[in-house]
PDB file of C-alpha atoms in Angstrom:
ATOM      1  CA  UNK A  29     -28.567   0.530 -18.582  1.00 77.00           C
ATOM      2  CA  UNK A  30     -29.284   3.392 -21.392  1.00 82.00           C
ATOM      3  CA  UNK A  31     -30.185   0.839 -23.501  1.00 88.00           C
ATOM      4  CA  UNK A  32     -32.517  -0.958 -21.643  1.00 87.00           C
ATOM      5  CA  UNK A  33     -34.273   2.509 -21.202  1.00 86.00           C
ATOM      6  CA  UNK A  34     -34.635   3.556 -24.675  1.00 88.00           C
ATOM      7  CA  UNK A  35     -35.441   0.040 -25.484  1.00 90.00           C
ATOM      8  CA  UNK A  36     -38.364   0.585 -22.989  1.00 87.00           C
ATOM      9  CA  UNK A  37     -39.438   4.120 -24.504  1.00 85.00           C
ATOM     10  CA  UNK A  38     -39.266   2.491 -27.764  1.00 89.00           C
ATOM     11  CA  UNK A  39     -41.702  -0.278 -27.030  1.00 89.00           C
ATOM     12  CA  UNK A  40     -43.855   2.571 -25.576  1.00 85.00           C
ATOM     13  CA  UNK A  41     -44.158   5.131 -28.014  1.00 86.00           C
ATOM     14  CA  UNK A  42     -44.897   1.474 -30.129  1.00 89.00           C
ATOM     15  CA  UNK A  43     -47.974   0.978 -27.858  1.00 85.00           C
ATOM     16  CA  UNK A  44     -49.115   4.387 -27.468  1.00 79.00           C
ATOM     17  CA  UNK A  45     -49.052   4.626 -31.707  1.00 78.00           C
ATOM     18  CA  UNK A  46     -50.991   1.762 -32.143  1.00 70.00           C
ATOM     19  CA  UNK A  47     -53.190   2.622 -29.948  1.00 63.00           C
ATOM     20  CA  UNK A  48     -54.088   5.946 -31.096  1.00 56.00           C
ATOM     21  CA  UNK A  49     -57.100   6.863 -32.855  1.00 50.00           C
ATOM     22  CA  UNK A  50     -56.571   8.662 -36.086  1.00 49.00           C
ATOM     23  CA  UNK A  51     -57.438  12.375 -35.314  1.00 48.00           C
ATOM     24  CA  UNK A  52     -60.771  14.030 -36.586  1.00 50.00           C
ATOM     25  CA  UNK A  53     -61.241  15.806 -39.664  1.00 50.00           C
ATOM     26  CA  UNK A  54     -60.843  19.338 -39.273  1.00 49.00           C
ATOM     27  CA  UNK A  55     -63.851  21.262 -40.126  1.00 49.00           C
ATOM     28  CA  UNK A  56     -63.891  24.019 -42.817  1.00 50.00           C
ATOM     29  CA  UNK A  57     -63.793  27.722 -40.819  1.00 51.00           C
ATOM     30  CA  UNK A  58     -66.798  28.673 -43.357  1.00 53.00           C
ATOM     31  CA  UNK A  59     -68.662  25.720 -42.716  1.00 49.00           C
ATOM     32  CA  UNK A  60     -70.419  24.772 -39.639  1.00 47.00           C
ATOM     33  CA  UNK A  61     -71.552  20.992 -38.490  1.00 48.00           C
ATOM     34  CA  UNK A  62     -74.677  22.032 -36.817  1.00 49.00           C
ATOM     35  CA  UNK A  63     -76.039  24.702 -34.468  1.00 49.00           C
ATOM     36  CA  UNK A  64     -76.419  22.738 -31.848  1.00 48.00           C
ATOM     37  CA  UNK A  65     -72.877  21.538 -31.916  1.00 49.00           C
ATOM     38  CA  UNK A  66     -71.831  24.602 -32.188  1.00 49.00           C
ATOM     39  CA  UNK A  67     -74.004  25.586 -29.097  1.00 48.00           C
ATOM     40  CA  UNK A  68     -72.407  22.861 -27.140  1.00 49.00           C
ATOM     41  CA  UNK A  69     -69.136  23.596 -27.670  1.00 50.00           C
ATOM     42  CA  UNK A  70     -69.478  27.348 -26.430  1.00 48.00           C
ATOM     43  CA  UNK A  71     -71.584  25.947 -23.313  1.00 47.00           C
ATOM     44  CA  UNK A  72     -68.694  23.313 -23.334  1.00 47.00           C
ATOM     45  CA  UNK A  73     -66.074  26.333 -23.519  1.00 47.00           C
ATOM     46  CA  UNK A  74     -67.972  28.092 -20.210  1.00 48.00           C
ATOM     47  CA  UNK A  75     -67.499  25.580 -18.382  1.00 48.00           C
ATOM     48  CA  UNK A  76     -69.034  24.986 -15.080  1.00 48.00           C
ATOM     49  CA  UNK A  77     -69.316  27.900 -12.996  1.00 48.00           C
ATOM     50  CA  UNK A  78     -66.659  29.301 -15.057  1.00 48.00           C
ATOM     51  CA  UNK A  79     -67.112  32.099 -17.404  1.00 49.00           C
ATOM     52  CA  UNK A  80     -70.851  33.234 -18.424  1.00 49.00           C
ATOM     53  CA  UNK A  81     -73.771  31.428 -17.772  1.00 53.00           C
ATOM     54  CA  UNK A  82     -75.091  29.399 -21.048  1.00 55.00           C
ATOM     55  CA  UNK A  83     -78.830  29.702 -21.247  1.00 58.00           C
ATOM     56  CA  UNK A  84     -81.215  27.729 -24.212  1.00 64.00           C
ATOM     57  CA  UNK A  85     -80.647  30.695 -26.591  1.00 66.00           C
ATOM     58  CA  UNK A  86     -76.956  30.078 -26.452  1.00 69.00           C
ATOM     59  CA  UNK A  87     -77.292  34.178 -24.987  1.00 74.00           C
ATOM     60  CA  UNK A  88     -74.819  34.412 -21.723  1.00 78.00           C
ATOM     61  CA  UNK A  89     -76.805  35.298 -18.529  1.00 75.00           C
ATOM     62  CA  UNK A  90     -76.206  39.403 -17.742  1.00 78.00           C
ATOM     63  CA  UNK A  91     -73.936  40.178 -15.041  1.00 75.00           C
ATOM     64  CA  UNK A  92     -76.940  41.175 -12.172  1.00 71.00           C
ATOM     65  CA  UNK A  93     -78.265  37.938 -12.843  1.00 76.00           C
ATOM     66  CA  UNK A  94     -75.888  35.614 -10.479  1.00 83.00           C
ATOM     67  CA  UNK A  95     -77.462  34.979  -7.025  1.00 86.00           C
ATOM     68  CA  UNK A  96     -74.657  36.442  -5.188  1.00 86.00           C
ATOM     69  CA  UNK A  97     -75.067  39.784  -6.926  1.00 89.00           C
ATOM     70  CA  UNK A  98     -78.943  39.569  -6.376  1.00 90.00           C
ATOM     71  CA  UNK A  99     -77.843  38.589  -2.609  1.00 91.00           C
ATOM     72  CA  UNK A 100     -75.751  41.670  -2.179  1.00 92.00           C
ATOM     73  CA  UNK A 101     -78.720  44.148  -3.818  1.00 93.00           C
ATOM     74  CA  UNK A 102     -81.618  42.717  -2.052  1.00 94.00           C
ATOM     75  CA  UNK A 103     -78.682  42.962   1.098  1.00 94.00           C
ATOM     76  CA  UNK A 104     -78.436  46.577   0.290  1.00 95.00           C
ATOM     77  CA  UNK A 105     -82.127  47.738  -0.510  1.00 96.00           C
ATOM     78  CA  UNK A 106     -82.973  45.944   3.425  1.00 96.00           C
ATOM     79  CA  UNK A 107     -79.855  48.510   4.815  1.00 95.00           C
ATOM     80  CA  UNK A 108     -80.948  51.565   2.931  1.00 96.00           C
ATOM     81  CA  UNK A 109     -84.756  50.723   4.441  1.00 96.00           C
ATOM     82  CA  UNK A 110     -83.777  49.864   8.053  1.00 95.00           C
ATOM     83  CA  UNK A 111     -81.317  52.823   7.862  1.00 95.00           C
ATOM     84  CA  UNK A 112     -84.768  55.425   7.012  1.00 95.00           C
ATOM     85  CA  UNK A 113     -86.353  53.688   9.733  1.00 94.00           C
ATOM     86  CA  UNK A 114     -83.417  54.360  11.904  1.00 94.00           C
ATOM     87  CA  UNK A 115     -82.721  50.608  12.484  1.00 94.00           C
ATOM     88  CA  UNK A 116     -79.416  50.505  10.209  1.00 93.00           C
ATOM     89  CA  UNK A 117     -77.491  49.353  12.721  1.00 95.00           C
ATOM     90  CA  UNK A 118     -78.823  46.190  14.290  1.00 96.00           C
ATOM     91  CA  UNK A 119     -79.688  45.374  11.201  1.00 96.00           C
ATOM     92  CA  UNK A 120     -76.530  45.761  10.083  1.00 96.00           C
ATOM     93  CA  UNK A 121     -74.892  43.656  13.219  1.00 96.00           C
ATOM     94  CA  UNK A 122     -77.460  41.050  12.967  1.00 96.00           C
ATOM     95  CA  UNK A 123     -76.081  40.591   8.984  1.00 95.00           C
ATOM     96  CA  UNK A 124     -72.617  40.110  10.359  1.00 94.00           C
ATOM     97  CA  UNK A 125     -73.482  37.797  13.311  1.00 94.00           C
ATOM     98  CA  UNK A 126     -75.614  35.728  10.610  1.00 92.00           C
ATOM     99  CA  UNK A 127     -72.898  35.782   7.979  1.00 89.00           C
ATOM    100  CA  UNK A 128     -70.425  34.666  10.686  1.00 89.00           C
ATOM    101  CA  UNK A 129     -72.983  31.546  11.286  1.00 88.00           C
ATOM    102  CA  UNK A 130     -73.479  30.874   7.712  1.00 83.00           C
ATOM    103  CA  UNK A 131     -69.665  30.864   6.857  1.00 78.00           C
ATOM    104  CA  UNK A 132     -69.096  28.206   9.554  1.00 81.00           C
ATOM    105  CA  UNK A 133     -69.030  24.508   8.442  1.00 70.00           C
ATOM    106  CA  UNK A 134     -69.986  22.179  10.947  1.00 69.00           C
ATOM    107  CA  UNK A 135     -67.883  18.623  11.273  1.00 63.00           C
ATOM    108  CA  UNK A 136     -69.819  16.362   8.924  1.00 69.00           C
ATOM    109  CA  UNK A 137     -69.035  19.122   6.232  1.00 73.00           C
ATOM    110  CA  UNK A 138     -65.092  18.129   6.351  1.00 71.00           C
ATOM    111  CA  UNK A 139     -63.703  16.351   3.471  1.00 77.00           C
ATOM    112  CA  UNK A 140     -62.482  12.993   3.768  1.00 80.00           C
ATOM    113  CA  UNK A 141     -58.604  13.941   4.771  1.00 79.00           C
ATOM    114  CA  UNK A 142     -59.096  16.849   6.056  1.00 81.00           C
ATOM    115  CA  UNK A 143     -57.563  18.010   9.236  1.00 82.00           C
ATOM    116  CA  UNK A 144     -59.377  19.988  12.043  1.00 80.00           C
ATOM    117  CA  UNK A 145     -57.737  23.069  13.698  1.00 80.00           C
ATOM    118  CA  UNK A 146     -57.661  22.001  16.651  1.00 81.00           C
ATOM    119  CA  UNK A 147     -55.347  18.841  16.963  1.00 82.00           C
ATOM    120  CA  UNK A 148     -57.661  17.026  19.318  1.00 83.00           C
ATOM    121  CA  UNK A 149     -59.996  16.477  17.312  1.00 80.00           C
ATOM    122  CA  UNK A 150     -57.504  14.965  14.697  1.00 83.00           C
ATOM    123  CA  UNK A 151     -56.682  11.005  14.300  1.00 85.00           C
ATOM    124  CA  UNK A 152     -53.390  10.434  17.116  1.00 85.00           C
ATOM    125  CA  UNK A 153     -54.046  14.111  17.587  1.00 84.00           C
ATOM    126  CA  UNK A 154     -51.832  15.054  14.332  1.00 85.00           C
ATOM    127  CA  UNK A 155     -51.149  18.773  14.267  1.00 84.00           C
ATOM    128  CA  UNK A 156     -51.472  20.396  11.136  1.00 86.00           C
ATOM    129  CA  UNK A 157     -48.435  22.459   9.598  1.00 84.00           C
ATOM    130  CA  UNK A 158     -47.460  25.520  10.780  1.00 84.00           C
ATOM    131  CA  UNK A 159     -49.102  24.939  14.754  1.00 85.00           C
ATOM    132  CA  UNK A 160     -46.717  26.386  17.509  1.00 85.00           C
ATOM    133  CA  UNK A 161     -46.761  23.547  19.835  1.00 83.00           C
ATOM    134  CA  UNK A 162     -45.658  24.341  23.658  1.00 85.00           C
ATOM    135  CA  UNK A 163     -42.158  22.170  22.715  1.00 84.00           C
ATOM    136  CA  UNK A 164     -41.399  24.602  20.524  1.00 85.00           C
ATOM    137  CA  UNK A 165     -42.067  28.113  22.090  1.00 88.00           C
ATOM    138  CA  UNK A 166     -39.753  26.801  24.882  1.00 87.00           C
ATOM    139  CA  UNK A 167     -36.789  25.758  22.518  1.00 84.00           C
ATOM    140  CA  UNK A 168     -37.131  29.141  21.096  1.00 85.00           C
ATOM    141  CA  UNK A 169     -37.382  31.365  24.582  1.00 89.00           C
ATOM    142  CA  UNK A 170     -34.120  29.103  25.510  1.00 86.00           C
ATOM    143  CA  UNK A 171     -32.563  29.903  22.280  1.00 76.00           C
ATOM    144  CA  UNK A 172     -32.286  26.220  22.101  1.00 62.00           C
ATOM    145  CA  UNK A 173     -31.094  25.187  18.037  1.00 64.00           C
ATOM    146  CA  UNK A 174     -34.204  22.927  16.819  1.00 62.00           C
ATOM    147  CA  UNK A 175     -33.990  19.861  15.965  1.00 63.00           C
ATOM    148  CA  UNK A 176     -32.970  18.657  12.832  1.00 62.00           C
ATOM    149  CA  UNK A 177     -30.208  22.155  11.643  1.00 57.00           C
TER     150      UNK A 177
END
């Protein structure tokens, strides 16, 4: 049987080798291939939505430039004014009840797979993990074993 396994990883690392491609040549540190490689590879390095924003210049965005910081300001400048005007807090409970709206997905927004909370709205009513289901709270005020130890 240890044969025919290292029989099999030798016929692999066969196919993987001759399927290789030979690797690049490695580019002098001094020497550059062009800017604009050298442009995509940092933009390439950032990623997406990782790390700092790329812009034409190849210049990273500055930190009060991302909409949520922008968000939080404009957010902020509204409090301080509805505060003078003596309206700082409504406005500030009308923020919370909007966020709460806003940070609620309805059902078409579930991924493909993806459970509900609530286990009748699930295919054959699956429960997700960690649910206390009325079975259980009465093996445990019984101080019935569960099933399965």
């Amino acid at each position: 049987m240890l044969a025919a396994v290292e029989r099999r990883l030798a016929q692999f690392r066969a196919a993987r080798g001759a399927s290789a491609s030979p690797p690049a040549a490695a580019v002098p540190p001094r020497k550059a291939a062009a800017p604009e490689a050298a442009e995509g590879q940092r933009a390439a390095a950032a990623g997406p939505g990782g790390g700092a924003q790329a812009r034409p210049g190849g210049v990273p965005a500055p930190a009060w430039a991302h909409p949520l910081v922008l968000k939080v300001l404009l957010w902020a400048v509204l409090l301080a004014l509805f505060a003078e005007l003596e309206l700082g807090l409504p406005y500030f409970v009308l923020s919370l009840l909007y966020w709460m709206y806003a940070g609620t997905r309805g059902p078409a927004e579930r991924r493909r797979g993806e459970l509900s909370a609530y286990s009748v709205f699930n295919p054959g009513c699956a429960a997700i993990a960690g649910t206390l289901t009325a079975e259980q709270l009465e093996r445990e005020l019984h101080y019935r074993p569960t099933a399965g130890r």
